[in-house]
Coordinates of C-alpha atoms in Angstrom, one line a residue:
X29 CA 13.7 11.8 21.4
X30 CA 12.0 12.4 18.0
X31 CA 13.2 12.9 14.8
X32 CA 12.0 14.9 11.5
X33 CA 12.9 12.7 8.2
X34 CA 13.4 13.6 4.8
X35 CA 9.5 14.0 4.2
X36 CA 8.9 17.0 6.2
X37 CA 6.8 19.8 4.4
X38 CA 7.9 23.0 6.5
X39 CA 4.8 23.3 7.2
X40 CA 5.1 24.4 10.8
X41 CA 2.3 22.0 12.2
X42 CA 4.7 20.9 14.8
X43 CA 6.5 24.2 15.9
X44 CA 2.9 25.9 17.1
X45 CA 2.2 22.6 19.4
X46 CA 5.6 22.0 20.5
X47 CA 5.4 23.0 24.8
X48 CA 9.6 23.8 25.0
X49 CA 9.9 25.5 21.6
X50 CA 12.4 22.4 20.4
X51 CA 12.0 22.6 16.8
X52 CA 13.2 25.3 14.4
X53 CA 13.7 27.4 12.5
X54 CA 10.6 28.5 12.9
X55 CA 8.2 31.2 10.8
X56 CA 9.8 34.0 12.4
X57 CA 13.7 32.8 12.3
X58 CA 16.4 32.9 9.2
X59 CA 16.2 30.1 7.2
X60 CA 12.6 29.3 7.5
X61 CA 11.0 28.5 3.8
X62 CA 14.6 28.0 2.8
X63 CA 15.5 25.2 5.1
X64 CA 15.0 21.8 3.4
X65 CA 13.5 20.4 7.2
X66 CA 13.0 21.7 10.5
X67 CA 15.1 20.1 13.1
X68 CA 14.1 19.2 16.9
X69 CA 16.5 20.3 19.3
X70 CA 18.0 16.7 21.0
X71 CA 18.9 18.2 24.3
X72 CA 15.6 20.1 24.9
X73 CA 13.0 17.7 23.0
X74 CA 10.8 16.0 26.2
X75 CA 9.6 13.3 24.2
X76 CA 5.9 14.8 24.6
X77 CA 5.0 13.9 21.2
X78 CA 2.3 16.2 20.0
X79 CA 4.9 17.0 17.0
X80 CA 4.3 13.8 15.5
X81 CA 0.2 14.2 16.3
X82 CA 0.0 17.3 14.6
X83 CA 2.6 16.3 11.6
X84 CA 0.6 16.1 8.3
X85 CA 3.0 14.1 6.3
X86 CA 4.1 11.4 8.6
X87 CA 7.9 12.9 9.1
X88 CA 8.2 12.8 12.7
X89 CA 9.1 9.8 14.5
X90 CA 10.8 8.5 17.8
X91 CA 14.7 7.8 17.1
X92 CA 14.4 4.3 18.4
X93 CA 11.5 3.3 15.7
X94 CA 13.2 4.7 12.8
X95 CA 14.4 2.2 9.4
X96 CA 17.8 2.2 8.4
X97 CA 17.8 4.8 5.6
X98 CA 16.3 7.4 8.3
X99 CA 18.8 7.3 11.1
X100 CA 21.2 9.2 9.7
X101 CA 18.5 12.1 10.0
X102 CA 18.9 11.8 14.2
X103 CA 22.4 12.9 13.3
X104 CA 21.6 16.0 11.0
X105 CA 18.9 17.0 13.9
X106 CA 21.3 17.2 16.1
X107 CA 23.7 19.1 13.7
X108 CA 21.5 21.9 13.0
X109 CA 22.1 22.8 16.6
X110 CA 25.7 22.6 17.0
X111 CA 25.5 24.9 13.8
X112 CA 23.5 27.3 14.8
X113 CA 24.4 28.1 18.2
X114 CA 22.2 31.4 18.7
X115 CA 19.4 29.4 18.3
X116 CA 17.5 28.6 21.6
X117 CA 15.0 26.8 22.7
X118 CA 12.6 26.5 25.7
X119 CA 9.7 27.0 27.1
X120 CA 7.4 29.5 25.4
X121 CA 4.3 31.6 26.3
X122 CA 0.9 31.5 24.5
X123 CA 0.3 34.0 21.9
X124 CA -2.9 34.7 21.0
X125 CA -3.7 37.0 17.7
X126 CA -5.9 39.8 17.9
X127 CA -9.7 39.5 17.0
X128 CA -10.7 42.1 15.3
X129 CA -15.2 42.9 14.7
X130 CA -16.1 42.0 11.2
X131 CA -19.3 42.7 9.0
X132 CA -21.8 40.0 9.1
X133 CA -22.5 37.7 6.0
X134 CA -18.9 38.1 4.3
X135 CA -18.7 35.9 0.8
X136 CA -15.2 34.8 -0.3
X137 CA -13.9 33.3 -3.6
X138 CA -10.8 31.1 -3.5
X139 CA -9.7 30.9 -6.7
X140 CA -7.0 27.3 -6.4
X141 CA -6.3 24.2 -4.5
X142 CA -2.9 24.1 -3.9
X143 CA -0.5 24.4 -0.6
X144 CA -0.9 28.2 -1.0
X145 CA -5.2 28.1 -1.2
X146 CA -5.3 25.2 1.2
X147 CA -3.5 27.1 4.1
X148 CA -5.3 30.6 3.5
X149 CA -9.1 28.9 3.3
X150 CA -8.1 27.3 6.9
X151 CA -7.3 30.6 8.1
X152 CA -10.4 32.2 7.0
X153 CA -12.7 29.5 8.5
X154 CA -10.8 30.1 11.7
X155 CA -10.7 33.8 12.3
X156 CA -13.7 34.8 10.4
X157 CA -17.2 33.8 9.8
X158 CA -17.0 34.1 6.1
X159 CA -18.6 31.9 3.6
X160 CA -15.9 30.5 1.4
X161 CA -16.8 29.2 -2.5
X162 CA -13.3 26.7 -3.5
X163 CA -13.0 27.0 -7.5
X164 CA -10.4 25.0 -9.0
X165 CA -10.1 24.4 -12.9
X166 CA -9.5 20.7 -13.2
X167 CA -11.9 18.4 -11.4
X168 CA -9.7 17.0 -8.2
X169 CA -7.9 19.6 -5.9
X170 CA -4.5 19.4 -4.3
X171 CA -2.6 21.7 -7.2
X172 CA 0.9 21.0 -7.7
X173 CA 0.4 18.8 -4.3
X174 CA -1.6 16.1 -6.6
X175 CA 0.2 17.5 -10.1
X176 CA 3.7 18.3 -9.1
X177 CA 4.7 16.2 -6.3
X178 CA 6.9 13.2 -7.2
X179 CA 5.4 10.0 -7.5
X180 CA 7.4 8.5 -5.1
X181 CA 7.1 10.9 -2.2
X182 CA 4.1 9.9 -1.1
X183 CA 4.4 11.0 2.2
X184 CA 4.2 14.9 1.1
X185 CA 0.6 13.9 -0.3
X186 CA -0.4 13.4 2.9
X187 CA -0.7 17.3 3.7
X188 CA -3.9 17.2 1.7
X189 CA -5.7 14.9 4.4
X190 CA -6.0 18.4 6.1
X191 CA -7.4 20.3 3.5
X192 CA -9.8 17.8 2.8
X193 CA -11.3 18.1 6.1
X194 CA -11.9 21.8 5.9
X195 CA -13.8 21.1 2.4
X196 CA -15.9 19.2 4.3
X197 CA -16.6 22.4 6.3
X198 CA -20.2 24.0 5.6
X199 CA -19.3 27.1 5.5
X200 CA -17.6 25.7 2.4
X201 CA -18.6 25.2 -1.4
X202 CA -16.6 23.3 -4.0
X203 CA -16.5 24.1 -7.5
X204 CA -14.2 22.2 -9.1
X205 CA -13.7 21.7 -13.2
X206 CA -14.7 25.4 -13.6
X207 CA -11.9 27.7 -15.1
X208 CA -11.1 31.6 -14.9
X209 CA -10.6 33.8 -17.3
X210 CA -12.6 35.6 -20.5
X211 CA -12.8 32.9 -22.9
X212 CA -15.9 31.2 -23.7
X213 CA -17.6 28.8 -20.8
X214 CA -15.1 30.4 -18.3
X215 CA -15.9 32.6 -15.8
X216 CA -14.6 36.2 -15.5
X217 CA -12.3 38.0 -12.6
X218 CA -15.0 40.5 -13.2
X219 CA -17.9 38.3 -12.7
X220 CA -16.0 36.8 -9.2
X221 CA -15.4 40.8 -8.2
X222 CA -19.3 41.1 -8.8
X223 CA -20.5 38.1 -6.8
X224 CA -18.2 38.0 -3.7
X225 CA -16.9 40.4 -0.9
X226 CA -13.2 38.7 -2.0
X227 CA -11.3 36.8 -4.4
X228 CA -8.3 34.9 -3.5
X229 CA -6.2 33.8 -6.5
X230 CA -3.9 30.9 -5.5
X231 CA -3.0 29.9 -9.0
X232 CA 0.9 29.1 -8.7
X233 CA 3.2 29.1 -11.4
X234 CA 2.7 26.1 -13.4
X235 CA 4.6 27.7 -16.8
X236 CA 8.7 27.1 -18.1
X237 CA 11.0 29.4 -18.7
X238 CA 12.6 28.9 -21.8
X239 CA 16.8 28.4 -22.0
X240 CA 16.5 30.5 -25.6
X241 CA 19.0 28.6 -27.2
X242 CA 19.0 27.2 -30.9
X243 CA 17.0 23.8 -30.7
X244 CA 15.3 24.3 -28.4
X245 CA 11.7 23.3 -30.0
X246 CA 13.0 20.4 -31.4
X247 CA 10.7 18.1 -30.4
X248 CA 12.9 15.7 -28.1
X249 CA 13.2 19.1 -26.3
X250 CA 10.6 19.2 -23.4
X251 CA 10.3 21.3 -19.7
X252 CA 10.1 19.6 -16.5
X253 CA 6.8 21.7 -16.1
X254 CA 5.3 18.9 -19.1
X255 CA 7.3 16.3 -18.0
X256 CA 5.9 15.9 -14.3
X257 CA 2.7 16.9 -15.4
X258 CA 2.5 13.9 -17.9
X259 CA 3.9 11.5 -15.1
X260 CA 1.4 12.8 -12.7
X261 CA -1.4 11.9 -14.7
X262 CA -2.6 15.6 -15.5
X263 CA -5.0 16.3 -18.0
X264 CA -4.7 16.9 -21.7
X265 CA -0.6 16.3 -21.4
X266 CA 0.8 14.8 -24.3
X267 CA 3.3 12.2 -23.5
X268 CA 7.1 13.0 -24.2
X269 CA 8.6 11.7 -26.3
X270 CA 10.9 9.0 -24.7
X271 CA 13.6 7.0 -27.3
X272 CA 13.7 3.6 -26.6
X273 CA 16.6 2.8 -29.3
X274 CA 18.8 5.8 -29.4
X275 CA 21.6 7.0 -26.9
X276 CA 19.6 5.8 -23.3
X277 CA 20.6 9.2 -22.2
X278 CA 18.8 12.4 -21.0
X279 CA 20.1 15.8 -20.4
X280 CA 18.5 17.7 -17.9
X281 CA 19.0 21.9 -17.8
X282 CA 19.0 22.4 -13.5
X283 CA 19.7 21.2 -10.5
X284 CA 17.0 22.2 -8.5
X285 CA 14.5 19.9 -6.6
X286 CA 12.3 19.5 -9.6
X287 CA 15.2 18.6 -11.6
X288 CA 16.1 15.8 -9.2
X289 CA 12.5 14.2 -9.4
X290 CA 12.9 13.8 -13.1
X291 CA 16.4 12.4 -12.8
X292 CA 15.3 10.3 -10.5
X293 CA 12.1 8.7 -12.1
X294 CA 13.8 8.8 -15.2
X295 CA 16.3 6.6 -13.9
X296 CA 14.3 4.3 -11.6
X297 CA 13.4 0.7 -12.1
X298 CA 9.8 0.6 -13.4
X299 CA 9.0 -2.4 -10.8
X300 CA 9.7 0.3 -8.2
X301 CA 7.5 3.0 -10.0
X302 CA 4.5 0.4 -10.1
X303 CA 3.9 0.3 -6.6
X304 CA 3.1 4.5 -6.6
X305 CA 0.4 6.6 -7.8
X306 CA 2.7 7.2 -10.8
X307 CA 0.0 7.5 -14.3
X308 CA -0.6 4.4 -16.1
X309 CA 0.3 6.3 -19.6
X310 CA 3.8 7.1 -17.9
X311 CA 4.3 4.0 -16.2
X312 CA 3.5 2.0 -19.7
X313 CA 6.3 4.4 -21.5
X314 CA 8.9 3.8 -18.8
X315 CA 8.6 0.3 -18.8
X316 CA 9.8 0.1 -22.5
X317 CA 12.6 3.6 -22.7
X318 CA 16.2 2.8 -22.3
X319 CA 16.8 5.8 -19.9
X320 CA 20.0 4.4 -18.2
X321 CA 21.8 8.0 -17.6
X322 CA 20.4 11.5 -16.6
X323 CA 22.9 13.9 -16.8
X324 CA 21.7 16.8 -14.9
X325 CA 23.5 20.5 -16.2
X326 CA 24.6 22.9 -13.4
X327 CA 26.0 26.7 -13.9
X328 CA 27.3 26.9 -10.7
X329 CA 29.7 24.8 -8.2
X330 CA 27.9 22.5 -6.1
X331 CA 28.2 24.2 -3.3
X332 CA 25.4 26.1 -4.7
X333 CA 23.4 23.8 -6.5
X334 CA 19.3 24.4 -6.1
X335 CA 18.6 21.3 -4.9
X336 CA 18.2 20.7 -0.8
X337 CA 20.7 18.4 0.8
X338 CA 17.2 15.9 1.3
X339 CA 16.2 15.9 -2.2
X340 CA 20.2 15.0 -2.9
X341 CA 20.4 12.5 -0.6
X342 CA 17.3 10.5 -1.6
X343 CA 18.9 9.9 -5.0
X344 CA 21.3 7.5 -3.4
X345 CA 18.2 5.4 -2.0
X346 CA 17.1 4.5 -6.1
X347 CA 18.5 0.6 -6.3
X348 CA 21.1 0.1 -8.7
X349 CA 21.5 3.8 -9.7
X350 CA 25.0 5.2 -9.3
X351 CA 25.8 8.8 -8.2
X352 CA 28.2 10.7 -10.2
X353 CA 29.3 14.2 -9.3
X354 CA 32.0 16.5 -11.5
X355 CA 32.3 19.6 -9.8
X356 CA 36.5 20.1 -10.1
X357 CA 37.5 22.9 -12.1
X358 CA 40.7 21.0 -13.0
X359 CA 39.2 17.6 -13.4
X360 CA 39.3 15.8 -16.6
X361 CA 35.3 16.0 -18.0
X362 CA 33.7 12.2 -18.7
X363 CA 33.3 10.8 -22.1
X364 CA 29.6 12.0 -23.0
X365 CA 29.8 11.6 -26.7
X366 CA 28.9 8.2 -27.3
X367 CA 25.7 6.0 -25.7
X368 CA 25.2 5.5 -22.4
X369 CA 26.5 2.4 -20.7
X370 CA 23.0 0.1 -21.0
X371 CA 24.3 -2.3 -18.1
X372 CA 24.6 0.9 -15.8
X373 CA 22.0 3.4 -14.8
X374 CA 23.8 6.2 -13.3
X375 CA 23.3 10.3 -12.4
X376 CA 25.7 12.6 -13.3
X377 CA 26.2 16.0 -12.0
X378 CA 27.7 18.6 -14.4
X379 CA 28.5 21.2 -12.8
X380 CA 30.0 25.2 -13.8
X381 CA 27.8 23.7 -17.3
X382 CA 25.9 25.8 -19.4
X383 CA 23.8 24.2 -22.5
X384 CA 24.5 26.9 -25.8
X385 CA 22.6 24.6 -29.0
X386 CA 20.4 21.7 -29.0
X387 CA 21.5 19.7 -31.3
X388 CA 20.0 18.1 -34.1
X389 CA 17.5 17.9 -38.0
X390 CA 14.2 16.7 -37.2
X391 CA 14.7 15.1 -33.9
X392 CA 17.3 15.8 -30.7
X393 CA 21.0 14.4 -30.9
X394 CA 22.8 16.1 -28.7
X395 CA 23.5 19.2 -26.9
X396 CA 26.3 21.3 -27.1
X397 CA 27.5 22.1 -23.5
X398 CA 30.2 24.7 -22.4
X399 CA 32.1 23.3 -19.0
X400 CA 34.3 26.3 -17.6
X401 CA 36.3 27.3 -21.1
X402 CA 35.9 23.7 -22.7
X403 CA 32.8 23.2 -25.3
X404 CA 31.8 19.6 -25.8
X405 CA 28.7 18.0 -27.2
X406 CA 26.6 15.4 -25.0
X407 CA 24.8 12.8 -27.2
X408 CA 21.3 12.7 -25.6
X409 CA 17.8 12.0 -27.1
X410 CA 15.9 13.6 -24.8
X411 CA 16.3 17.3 -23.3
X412 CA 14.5 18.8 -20.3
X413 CA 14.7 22.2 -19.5
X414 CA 14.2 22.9 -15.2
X415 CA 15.6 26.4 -15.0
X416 CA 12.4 28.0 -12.9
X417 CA 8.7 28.7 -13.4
X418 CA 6.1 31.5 -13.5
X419 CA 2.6 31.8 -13.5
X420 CA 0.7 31.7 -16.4
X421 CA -1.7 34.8 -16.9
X422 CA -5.6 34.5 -16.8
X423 CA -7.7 36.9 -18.7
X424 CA -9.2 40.1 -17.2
X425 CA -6.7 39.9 -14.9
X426 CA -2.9 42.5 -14.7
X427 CA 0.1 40.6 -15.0
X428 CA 3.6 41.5 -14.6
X429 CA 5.1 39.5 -18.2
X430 CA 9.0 40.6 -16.7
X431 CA 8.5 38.8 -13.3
X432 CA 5.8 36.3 -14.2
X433 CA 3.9 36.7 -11.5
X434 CA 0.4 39.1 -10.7
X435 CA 1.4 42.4 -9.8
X436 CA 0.5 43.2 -6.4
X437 CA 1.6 44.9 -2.9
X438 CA 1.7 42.1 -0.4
X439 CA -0.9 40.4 -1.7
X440 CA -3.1 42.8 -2.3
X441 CA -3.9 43.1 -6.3
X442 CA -3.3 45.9 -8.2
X443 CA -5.0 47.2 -11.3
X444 CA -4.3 48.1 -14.6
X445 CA -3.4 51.1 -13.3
X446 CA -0.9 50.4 -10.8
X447 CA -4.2 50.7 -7.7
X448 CA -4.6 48.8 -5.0
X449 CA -8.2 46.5 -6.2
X450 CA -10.7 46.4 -3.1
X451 CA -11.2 43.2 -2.3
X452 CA -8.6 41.3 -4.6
X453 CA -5.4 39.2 -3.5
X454 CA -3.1 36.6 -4.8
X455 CA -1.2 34.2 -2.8
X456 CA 2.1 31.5 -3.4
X457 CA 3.9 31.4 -6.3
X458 CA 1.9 33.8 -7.8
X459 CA 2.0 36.2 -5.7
X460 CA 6.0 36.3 -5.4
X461 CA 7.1 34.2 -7.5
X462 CA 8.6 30.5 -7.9
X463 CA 10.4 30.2 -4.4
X464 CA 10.2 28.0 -1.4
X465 CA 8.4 25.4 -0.7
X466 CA 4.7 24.3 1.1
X467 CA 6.1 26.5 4.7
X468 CA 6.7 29.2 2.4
X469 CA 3.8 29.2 0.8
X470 CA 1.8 29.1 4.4
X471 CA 3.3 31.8 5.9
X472 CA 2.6 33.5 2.4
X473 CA -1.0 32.8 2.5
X474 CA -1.1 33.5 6.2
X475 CA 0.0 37.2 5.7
X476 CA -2.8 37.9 2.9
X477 CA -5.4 36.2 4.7
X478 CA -4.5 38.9 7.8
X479 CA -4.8 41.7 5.2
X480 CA -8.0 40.7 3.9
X481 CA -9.3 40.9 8.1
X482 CA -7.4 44.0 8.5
X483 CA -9.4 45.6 5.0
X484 CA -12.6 43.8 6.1
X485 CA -12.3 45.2 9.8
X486 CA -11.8 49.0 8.1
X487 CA -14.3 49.0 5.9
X488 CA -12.3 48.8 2.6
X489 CA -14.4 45.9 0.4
X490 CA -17.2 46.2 -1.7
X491 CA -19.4 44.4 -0.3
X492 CA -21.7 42.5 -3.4
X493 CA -25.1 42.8 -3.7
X494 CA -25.5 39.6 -5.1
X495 CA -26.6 36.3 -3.7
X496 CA -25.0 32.6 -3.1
X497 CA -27.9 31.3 -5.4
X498 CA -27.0 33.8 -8.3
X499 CA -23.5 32.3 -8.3
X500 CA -24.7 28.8 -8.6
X501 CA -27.0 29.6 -11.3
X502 CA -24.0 31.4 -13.3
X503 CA -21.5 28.2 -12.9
X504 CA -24.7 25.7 -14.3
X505 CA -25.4 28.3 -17.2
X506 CA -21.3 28.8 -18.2
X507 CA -20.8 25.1 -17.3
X508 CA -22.4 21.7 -17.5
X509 CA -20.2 20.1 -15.5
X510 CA -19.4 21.7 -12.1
X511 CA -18.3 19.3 -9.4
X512 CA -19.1 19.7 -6.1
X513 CA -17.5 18.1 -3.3
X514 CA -19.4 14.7 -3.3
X515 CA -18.3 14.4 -6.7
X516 CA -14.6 15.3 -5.5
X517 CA -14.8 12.0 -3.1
X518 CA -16.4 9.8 -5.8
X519 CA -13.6 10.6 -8.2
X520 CA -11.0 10.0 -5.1
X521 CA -12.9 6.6 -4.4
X522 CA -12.7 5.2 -7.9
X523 CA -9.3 5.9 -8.2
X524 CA -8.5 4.2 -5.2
X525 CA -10.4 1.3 -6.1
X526 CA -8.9 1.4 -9.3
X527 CA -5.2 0.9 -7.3
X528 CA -6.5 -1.8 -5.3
X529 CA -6.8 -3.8 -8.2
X530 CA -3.1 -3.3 -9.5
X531 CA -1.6 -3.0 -5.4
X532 CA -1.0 0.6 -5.9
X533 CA -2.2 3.5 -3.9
X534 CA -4.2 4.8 -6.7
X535 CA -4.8 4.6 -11.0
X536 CA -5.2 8.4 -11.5
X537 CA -7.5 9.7 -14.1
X538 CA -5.9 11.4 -17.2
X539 CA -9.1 12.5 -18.8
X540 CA -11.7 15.0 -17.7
X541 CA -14.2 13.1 -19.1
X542 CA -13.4 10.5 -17.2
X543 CA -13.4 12.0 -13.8
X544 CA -16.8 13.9 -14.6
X545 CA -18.5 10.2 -15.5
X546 CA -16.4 9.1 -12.2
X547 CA -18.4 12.5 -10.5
X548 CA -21.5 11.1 -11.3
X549 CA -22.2 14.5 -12.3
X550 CA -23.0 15.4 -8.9
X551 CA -23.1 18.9 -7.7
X552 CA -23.0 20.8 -4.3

């Protein structure tokens, strides 16, 4: 029998090659994109194990060979099923999709790296002949695989293996280090519109929403969004800044997933951090702050906290780090109002909280937190809003400012004028906003990419007269420094080498002026 662990991505790898139709819930069933993990069915699994083959993260294994903190997982497996008794399994027919004739010579843009651009550029290279230019605006891609993904789940990294095959593809050009947009040395949407028969934008949502409370811009007052980005060794991100003689506490605004990864490298022992890709700058600063409590602010019960019940329960994996969890109405609130306990790292869960001030002259001291009818103050020195995301807008292009997202109608783009634009789509988060997870987000870019054949198929692009050489002579005129995909790999290679030497996976880059000298300049 095998078993899917805490690590698994949703991304459906496993359901398509599964022969008895043992693992769910799949694409087409409730809970898909919303599920933390997909579960194989105990009595029906035949032990074939092309699940684990096809897995791109490492999360499937045989019950017998998993560790101790993974065997209660052969437990929630078999739960799923007990719970949801209308689902069935067995075995399943091949469907195959319809082929539909394209035009020759088709030219497509993909416009960003992450989980979202990743799945649609494999489904173009499979169903259609089209020649597929990657642009991504910093040098490596991977989006908020490489930039958002805890430092400490490296086993979610591993989806990007697969991408980097299909990079390798020749129907394929990288660009990387080349941004959108209308400001000087970027190139335009209109210019993209102009050179290719497509443009995918796969951009995410990479900007916080604000709380809009007093204090908030106090400078100890700081979004997940910079916070990760700064641990995760993204470019041009300003370090936090972490006290390392005030209250050793931090209040964190959320309990989603996001919300848990802070509270939870906040909190970890630095030796532990060392032995990840975690970015030297961050690493450096978390050796030396006083972090010992994350109190994490919820405005609902926990029964319906954000968070998945994996992300919760890898909090109690941390060494040494206590769990804490307040969720009774009638319960007698803990003593915030002092320093945290220096001998004890703990993280406490707040819940039916709301934050109303930020408190504090020049610097954070404190938040001022309403609990059901009782307002009390929570010393703090740091504060980290993780109440949700949207995408951040790129010029020439509609965006929706209400929703945060690019206005569209299933992934096709719409115009200035509320029209559908020939031969534009968006994908992910930025095409529906900031909700579920890597699945999601294939099924997502799975749909537009079957649009895009559909309009193809009928005729409805305008097709560009202009030629693959034109493009490349317009990314060397508006940029020095485009980096191809042999650059991509150097950059990949010196950063591993970099690791070797310190026992880690990898030393990331945090400048682009380093990864373009670690390019070699090299273009494709």
């Amino acid at each position: 029998m095998f078993v899917i662990t805490q690590s698994c991505c949703s991304d459906a790898a496993c359901v398509s090659v599964c022969p008895v139709n043992c693992i769910h819930p799949t694409p087409e069933e409730r809970g898909f994109g919303s599920s933390d993990i997909l579960h194989i069915d105990p009595e029906a699994c035949i032990d074939c194990g092309a699940c684990a083959d096809a897995c791109p993260v490492d999360a499937i294994y045989p019950a017998d060979k998993l560790g101790t903190r993974d065997k209660v997982f052969i437990d929630i497996n078999a739960d799923f099923y007990k719970n949801n008794s209308d689902i069935t399994s067995g075995w399943k027919q091949v469907e195959y999709p319809e082929i539909p004739k394209l035009p020759a010579g088709l030219r497509v843009a993909l416009v960003g790296t992450g989980p979202s651009g990743g799945y649609a550029l494999r489904m173009i290279l499979d169903r259609t002949e089209a020649q597929v230019t990657v642009v991504d605006k910093l040098p490596t891609p991977g989006g908020l695989v490489r930039a958002g993904v805890a430092p400490d789940h490296p086993g979610t990294k591993g989806v990007l293996r697969g991408f980097d095959l299909l990079y390798r593809d020749p129907r394929v050009t990288m660009a990387t280090n080349v941004e959108v947009g209308t400001e000087p040395g970027q190139i335009t949407p209109a210019e993209l519109a102009e050179h290719f028969d497509a443009v995918f934008y796969a951009v995410g949502a990479s900007e916080s929403r604000r709380l809009g409370i007093p204090g908030e811009d106090l400078p100890e007052s700081t979004s997940a969004t910079e916070l990760v980005a700064w641990y995760n060794a993204v470019p041009g991100v300003e370090a936090p800044p972490l006290v390392s003689d005030g209250t050793g506490r931090a209040v964190i605004v959320g309990t989603g997933n996001v919300a848990l990864d802070v509270a939870r490298i906040l909190v970890s022992p630095p030796e532990m951090l060392a032995t990840t890709d975690i970015a030297d700058r961050a690493l450096r600063i978390l050796e030396q702050q006083n972090v010992h409590e994350v109190v994490l602010l919820g405005r609902r019960d926990q029964a319906n906290a954000a968070y998945t019940s994996a992300e919760y329960r890898a909090l109690s994996t941390i060494p040494g780090v206590e769990v804490v969890v307040h969720d009774d109405p009638s319960g007698e609130l803990p003593d915030l109002s002092g320093p945290a306990d220096p001998t004890n790292r703990r993280i406490v869960f707040l819940f039916h909280s709301s934050p109303e001030e930020i408190i504090g002259g020049d610097h954070v001291e404190g938040v001022a937190v309403r609990t059901r009818e009782t307002r009390h103050t929570i010393s703090t020195d740091l504060m980290v809003r993780s109440i949700g995301y949207r995408s951040t807008p790129i010029g020439g292009l509609p965006f929706d400012h209400d929703r945060g997202v690019f206005p569209n109608v299933e992934g096709r783009m719409l115009d200035a004028d509320g029209e559908i634009e020939p031969g534009a789509y968006v994908l992910g988060w930025a095409k529906r906003g900031p909700s579920g997870g890597i699945g999601a987000n294939k099924i997502c870019a799975e749909a537009t990419v079957e649009d895009f054949i559909r309009d193809a198929a009928a005729g409805r692009l305008t097709r560009t007269v202009r030629t693959a050489r034109e493009f490349t002579t317009l990314l060397r005129r508006r940029s020095r420094h485009v980096i191809g995909y042999r650059g991509v790999r150097a950059i990949d290679a010196s950063e591993r080498r970099r690791g070797v030497v310190q026992g880690r996976p990898r030393v990331k880059y945090t400048e682009v002026s380093e990864m373009v000298g670690a390019a070699g300049r090299r273009r494709r």
